[in-house]
mmCIF file of C-alpha atoms in Angstrom:
data_model
loop_
_atom_site.group_PDB
_atom_site.id
_atom_site.type_symbol
_atom_site.label_atom_id
_atom_site.label_comp_id
_atom_site.label_asym_id
_atom_site.label_seq_id
_atom_site.Cartn_x
_atom_site.Cartn_y
_atom_site.Cartn_z
ATOM 1 C CA UNK A 1053 113.587 87.019 113.744
ATOM 2 C CA UNK A 1054 117.324 87.065 113.746
ATOM 3 C CA UNK A 1055 118.768 88.981 110.847
ATOM 4 C CA UNK A 1056 120.475 92.284 110.304
ATOM 5 C CA UNK A 1057 119.227 95.113 108.096
ATOM 6 C CA UNK A 1058 121.924 97.266 106.530
ATOM 7 C CA UNK A 1059 121.846 101.056 106.101
ATOM 8 C CA UNK A 1060 120.401 100.715 102.579
ATOM 9 C CA UNK A 1061 117.559 98.410 103.632
ATOM 10 C CA UNK A 1062 118.931 94.993 102.624
ATOM 11 C CA UNK A 1063 118.184 92.064 104.898
ATOM 12 C CA UNK A 1064 121.409 90.288 105.833
ATOM 13 C CA UNK A 1065 120.723 86.657 106.699
ATOM 14 C CA UNK A 1066 121.780 83.184 105.684
ATOM 15 C CA UNK A 1067 118.317 81.733 106.388
ATOM 16 C CA UNK A 1068 114.821 81.900 104.890
ATOM 17 C CA UNK A 1069 113.454 83.472 108.051
ATOM 18 C CA UNK A 1070 111.207 86.454 107.412
ATOM 19 C CA UNK A 1071 110.677 85.750 103.711
ATOM 20 C CA UNK A 1072 107.177 84.941 102.459
ATOM 21 C CA UNK A 1073 105.836 83.429 99.246
ATOM 22 C CA UNK A 1074 102.322 83.627 97.794
ATOM 23 C CA UNK A 1075 101.889 80.704 95.340
ATOM 24 C CA UNK A 1076 98.482 81.863 94.087
ATOM 25 C CA UNK A 1077 99.859 85.345 93.407
ATOM 26 C CA UNK A 1078 102.824 83.833 91.565
ATOM 27 C CA UNK A 1079 100.470 81.878 89.279
ATOM 28 C CA UNK A 1080 98.416 85.034 88.692
ATOM 29 C CA UNK A 1081 101.579 86.999 87.861
ATOM 30 C CA UNK A 1082 102.374 84.278 85.335
ATOM 31 C CA UNK A 1083 98.932 84.734 83.763
ATOM 32 C CA UNK A 1084 99.407 88.502 83.495
ATOM 33 C CA UNK A 1085 102.875 88.071 81.998
ATOM 34 C CA UNK A 1086 101.597 85.577 79.417
ATOM 35 C CA UNK A 1087 98.760 87.941 78.501
ATOM 36 C CA UNK A 1088 101.329 90.723 78.038
ATOM 37 C CA UNK A 1089 103.522 88.517 75.838
ATOM 38 C CA UNK A 1090 106.427 88.570 78.291
ATOM 39 C CA UNK A 1091 109.151 85.953 78.139
ATOM 40 C CA UNK A 1092 111.992 87.382 80.260
ATOM 41 C CA UNK A 1093 111.596 88.474 83.885
ATOM 42 C CA UNK A 1094 113.989 89.851 86.476
ATOM 43 C CA UNK A 1095 112.985 89.936 90.140
ATOM 44 C CA UNK A 1096 114.778 92.841 91.830
ATOM 45 C CA UNK A 1097 114.673 92.128 95.535
ATOM 46 C CA UNK A 1098 114.206 88.400 94.945
ATOM 47 C CA UNK A 1099 114.943 87.212 98.490
ATOM 48 C CA UNK A 1100 115.479 83.436 98.354
ATOM 49 C CA UNK A 1101 114.120 83.178 94.812
ATOM 50 C CA UNK A 1102 110.641 81.709 95.243
ATOM 51 C CA UNK A 1103 109.104 83.892 92.537
ATOM 52 C CA UNK A 1104 112.063 83.232 90.228
ATOM 53 C CA UNK A 1105 111.434 79.517 90.647
ATOM 54 C CA UNK A 1106 107.665 79.830 90.310
ATOM 55 C CA UNK A 1107 107.903 81.869 87.123
ATOM 56 C CA UNK A 1108 110.614 79.589 85.710
ATOM 57 C CA UNK A 1109 108.335 76.608 86.369
ATOM 58 C CA UNK A 1110 105.625 78.432 84.384
ATOM 59 C CA UNK A 1111 107.961 78.662 81.385
ATOM 60 C CA UNK A 1112 109.474 82.122 81.795
ATOM 61 C CA UNK A 1113 113.174 82.927 81.570
ATOM 62 C CA UNK A 1114 113.463 84.349 85.095
ATOM 63 C CA UNK A 1115 116.353 85.451 87.269
ATOM 64 C CA UNK A 1116 116.705 87.566 90.381
ATOM 65 C CA UNK A 1117 118.947 89.885 92.354
ATOM 66 C CA UNK A 1118 118.883 90.883 96.005
ATOM 67 C CA UNK A 1119 121.033 93.014 98.299
ATOM 68 C CA UNK A 1120 121.541 90.155 100.760
ATOM 69 C CA UNK A 1121 125.122 88.844 100.407
ATOM 70 C CA UNK A 1122 123.772 85.336 101.133
ATOM 71 C CA UNK A 1123 121.336 85.358 98.188
ATOM 72 C CA UNK A 1124 123.123 82.656 96.197
ATOM 73 C CA UNK A 1125 123.355 80.265 99.143
ATOM 74 C CA UNK A 1126 119.798 80.709 100.482
ATOM 75 C CA UNK A 1127 118.349 80.368 96.987
ATOM 76 C CA UNK A 1128 120.396 77.275 96.062
ATOM 77 C CA UNK A 1129 117.778 74.794 97.323
ATOM 78 C CA UNK A 1130 114.897 76.711 95.726
ATOM 79 C CA UNK A 1131 116.075 77.679 92.264
ATOM 80 C CA UNK A 1132 118.799 76.553 89.870
ATOM 81 C CA UNK A 1133 122.249 77.663 90.944
ATOM 82 C CA UNK A 1134 123.169 81.042 89.564
ATOM 83 C CA UNK A 1135 119.619 82.258 88.837
ATOM 84 C CA UNK A 1136 119.648 84.473 91.952
ATOM 85 C CA UNK A 1137 122.612 86.682 92.745
ATOM 86 C CA UNK A 1138 123.647 89.464 95.074
ATOM 87 C CA UNK A 1139 123.378 93.043 93.824
ATOM 88 C CA UNK A 1140 122.984 96.304 95.713
ATOM 89 C CA UNK A 1141 119.688 97.730 94.430
ATOM 90 C CA UNK A 1142 120.135 101.263 95.801
ATOM 91 C CA UNK A 1143 123.140 102.304 93.741
ATOM 92 C CA UNK A 1144 122.888 102.871 89.983
ATOM 93 C CA UNK A 1145 123.600 99.708 88.004
ATOM 94 C CA UNK A 1146 123.139 98.460 84.461
ATOM 95 C CA UNK A 1147 122.795 94.731 83.833
ATOM 96 C CA UNK A 1148 123.398 95.372 80.101
ATOM 97 C CA UNK A 1149 120.049 93.741 79.300
ATOM 98 C CA UNK A 1150 116.420 94.781 79.438
ATOM 99 C CA UNK A 1151 113.853 92.237 80.545
ATOM 100 C CA UNK A 1152 110.284 92.187 79.303
ATOM 101 C CA UNK A 1153 109.110 92.726 82.884
ATOM 102 C CA UNK A 1154 110.706 93.687 86.163
ATOM 103 C CA UNK A 1155 109.169 92.244 89.324
ATOM 104 C CA UNK A 1156 109.767 93.870 92.702
ATOM 105 C CA UNK A 1157 107.611 92.710 95.597
ATOM 106 C CA UNK A 1158 107.712 94.333 99.028
ATOM 107 C CA UNK A 1159 111.143 95.893 98.586
ATOM 108 C CA UNK A 1160 110.678 99.661 98.314
ATOM 109 C CA UNK A 1161 109.308 100.139 101.818
ATOM 110 C CA UNK A 1162 112.603 98.815 103.202
ATOM 111 C CA UNK A 1163 114.724 101.330 101.290
ATOM 112 C CA UNK A 1164 115.503 104.634 103.031
ATOM 113 C CA UNK A 1165 114.018 107.656 101.273
ATOM 114 C CA UNK A 1166 117.403 109.032 100.176
ATOM 115 C CA UNK A 1167 117.877 105.932 97.974
ATOM 116 C CA UNK A 1168 114.299 105.715 96.687
ATOM 117 C CA UNK A 1169 114.840 107.417 93.319
ATOM 118 C CA UNK A 1170 117.984 105.378 92.629
ATOM 119 C CA UNK A 1171 116.024 102.187 93.315
ATOM 120 C CA UNK A 1172 113.110 103.226 91.090
ATOM 121 C CA UNK A 1173 115.548 104.225 88.337
ATOM 122 C CA UNK A 1174 117.145 100.778 88.499
ATOM 123 C CA UNK A 1175 113.731 99.116 88.167
ATOM 124 C CA UNK A 1176 112.694 101.189 85.163
ATOM 125 C CA UNK A 1177 116.103 100.956 83.456
ATOM 126 C CA UNK A 1178 115.757 97.191 83.138
ATOM 127 C CA UNK A 1179 112.240 96.721 81.750
ATOM 128 C CA UNK A 1180 111.090 96.718 78.138
ATOM 129 C CA UNK A 1181 107.350 96.228 78.512
ATOM 130 C CA UNK A 1182 106.472 96.818 82.121
ATOM 131 C CA UNK A 1183 106.848 96.455 85.838
ATOM 132 C CA UNK A 1184 104.986 94.578 88.561
ATOM 133 C CA UNK A 1185 105.595 96.171 91.941
ATOM 134 C CA UNK A 1186 104.217 96.054 95.449
ATOM 135 C CA UNK A 1187 105.376 98.751 97.832
ATOM 136 C CA UNK A 1188 104.173 98.597 101.421
ATOM 137 C CA UNK A 1189 101.522 101.223 102.075
ATOM 138 C CA UNK A 1190 101.524 103.791 104.878
ATOM 139 C CA UNK A 1191 100.548 102.064 108.113
ATOM 140 C CA UNK A 1192 101.623 98.604 106.936
ATOM 141 C CA UNK A 1193 103.532 96.916 109.736
ATOM 142 C CA UNK A 1194 106.671 94.978 108.966
ATOM 143 C CA UNK A 1195 110.267 94.455 109.959
ATOM 144 C CA UNK A 1196 112.478 97.178 108.521
ATOM 145 C CA UNK A 1197 109.670 99.265 107.010
ATOM 146 C CA UNK A 1198 111.188 102.749 106.821
ATOM 147 C CA UNK A 1199 109.606 104.112 103.619
ATOM 148 C CA UNK A 1200 105.986 103.017 103.236
ATOM 149 C CA UNK A 1201 104.111 104.876 100.486
ATOM 150 C CA UNK A 1202 100.510 105.255 99.379
ATOM 151 C CA UNK A 1203 99.613 103.864 95.966
ATOM 152 C CA UNK A 1204 99.074 107.363 94.546
ATOM 153 C CA UNK A 1205 102.664 108.276 95.384
ATOM 154 C CA UNK A 1206 104.028 105.218 93.554
ATOM 155 C CA UNK A 1207 101.665 105.809 90.625
ATOM 156 C CA UNK A 1208 102.923 109.412 90.349
ATOM 157 C CA UNK A 1209 106.552 108.242 90.466
ATOM 158 C CA UNK A 1210 105.940 105.691 87.716
ATOM 159 C CA UNK A 1211 103.830 107.903 85.450
ATOM 160 C CA UNK A 1212 106.418 110.685 85.663
ATOM 161 C CA UNK A 1213 108.850 108.123 84.222
ATOM 162 C CA UNK A 1214 106.603 107.063 81.332
ATOM 163 C CA UNK A 1215 104.851 104.072 82.912
ATOM 164 C CA UNK A 1216 101.067 103.678 82.806
ATOM 165 C CA UNK A 1217 99.065 101.895 85.500
ATOM 166 C CA UNK A 1218 97.277 98.816 84.164
ATOM 167 C CA UNK A 1219 94.165 98.863 86.360
ATOM 168 C CA UNK A 1220 92.749 95.596 85.060
ATOM 169 C CA UNK A 1221 95.931 93.591 85.663
ATOM 170 C CA UNK A 1222 96.541 95.276 89.027
ATOM 171 C CA UNK A 1223 93.039 94.429 90.267
ATOM 172 C CA UNK A 1224 93.373 90.862 88.978
ATOM 173 C CA UNK A 1225 96.569 90.355 90.995
ATOM 174 C CA UNK A 1226 95.021 91.909 94.105
ATOM 175 C CA UNK A 1227 92.060 89.548 93.792
ATOM 176 C CA UNK A 1228 94.283 86.479 93.362
ATOM 177 C CA UNK A 1229 96.739 87.253 96.185
ATOM 178 C CA UNK A 1230 96.440 85.274 99.407
ATOM 179 C CA UNK A 1231 98.877 87.309 101.542
ATOM 180 C CA UNK A 1232 97.048 90.355 102.893
ATOM 181 C CA UNK A 1233 99.712 92.972 102.204
ATOM 182 C CA UNK A 1234 99.333 92.447 98.460
ATOM 183 C CA UNK A 1235 95.580 93.253 98.561
ATOM 184 C CA UNK A 1236 96.300 96.996 98.622
ATOM 185 C CA UNK A 1237 99.796 97.329 97.231
ATOM 186 C CA UNK A 1238 100.502 95.267 94.116
ATOM 187 C CA UNK A 1239 100.361 97.181 90.835
ATOM 188 C CA UNK A 1240 101.155 96.499 87.192
ATOM 189 C CA UNK A 1241 102.616 99.249 85.016
ATOM 190 C CA UNK A 1242 103.084 99.163 81.267
ATOM 191 C CA UNK A 1243 105.769 101.252 79.637
ATOM 192 C CA UNK A 1244 104.647 103.688 76.997
ATOM 193 C CA UNK A 1245 106.092 102.746 73.602
ATOM 194 C CA UNK A 1246 109.008 104.952 72.611
ATOM 195 C CA UNK A 1247 109.089 106.394 69.087
#
């Protein structure tokens, strides 16, 4: 594969090389989101926008952001122009909107540990109802994996920030995934209602 990885973990490439899409998982994510009453979704670490397109095709208002400066151009043939944009995910940001759900698939393991809490804060800052995340587990091979984490670590991070693991939805997505790395990593978290 010919692409660069920057010091914050973003893939820098003007091609689709290295990006993967799981259509059956995308449909299952759509089912979970419908069950949860979600309408708006943001994919943080969207790559070329396949999940943004898949969820849009299922009737959701979906958009995405990725640290790759070529995000808009590589996503242009996949999703409507402007639905996927470049944004550095490891510095604090506020999109001035909360989405029903944040989606972040296979992103965290690429982010160096010193930026991990900033990244997680950005995810949680932008969701109203919940978060669907997969974070490469310890021992999972992959290009640019510098921060793989066990599920318990991610669960602890999320619960300490008021999110609750939805076991039923997480297991459903793991069962429906066709790409092996999702079998042990994808999780659904619901946010605890605030008084």
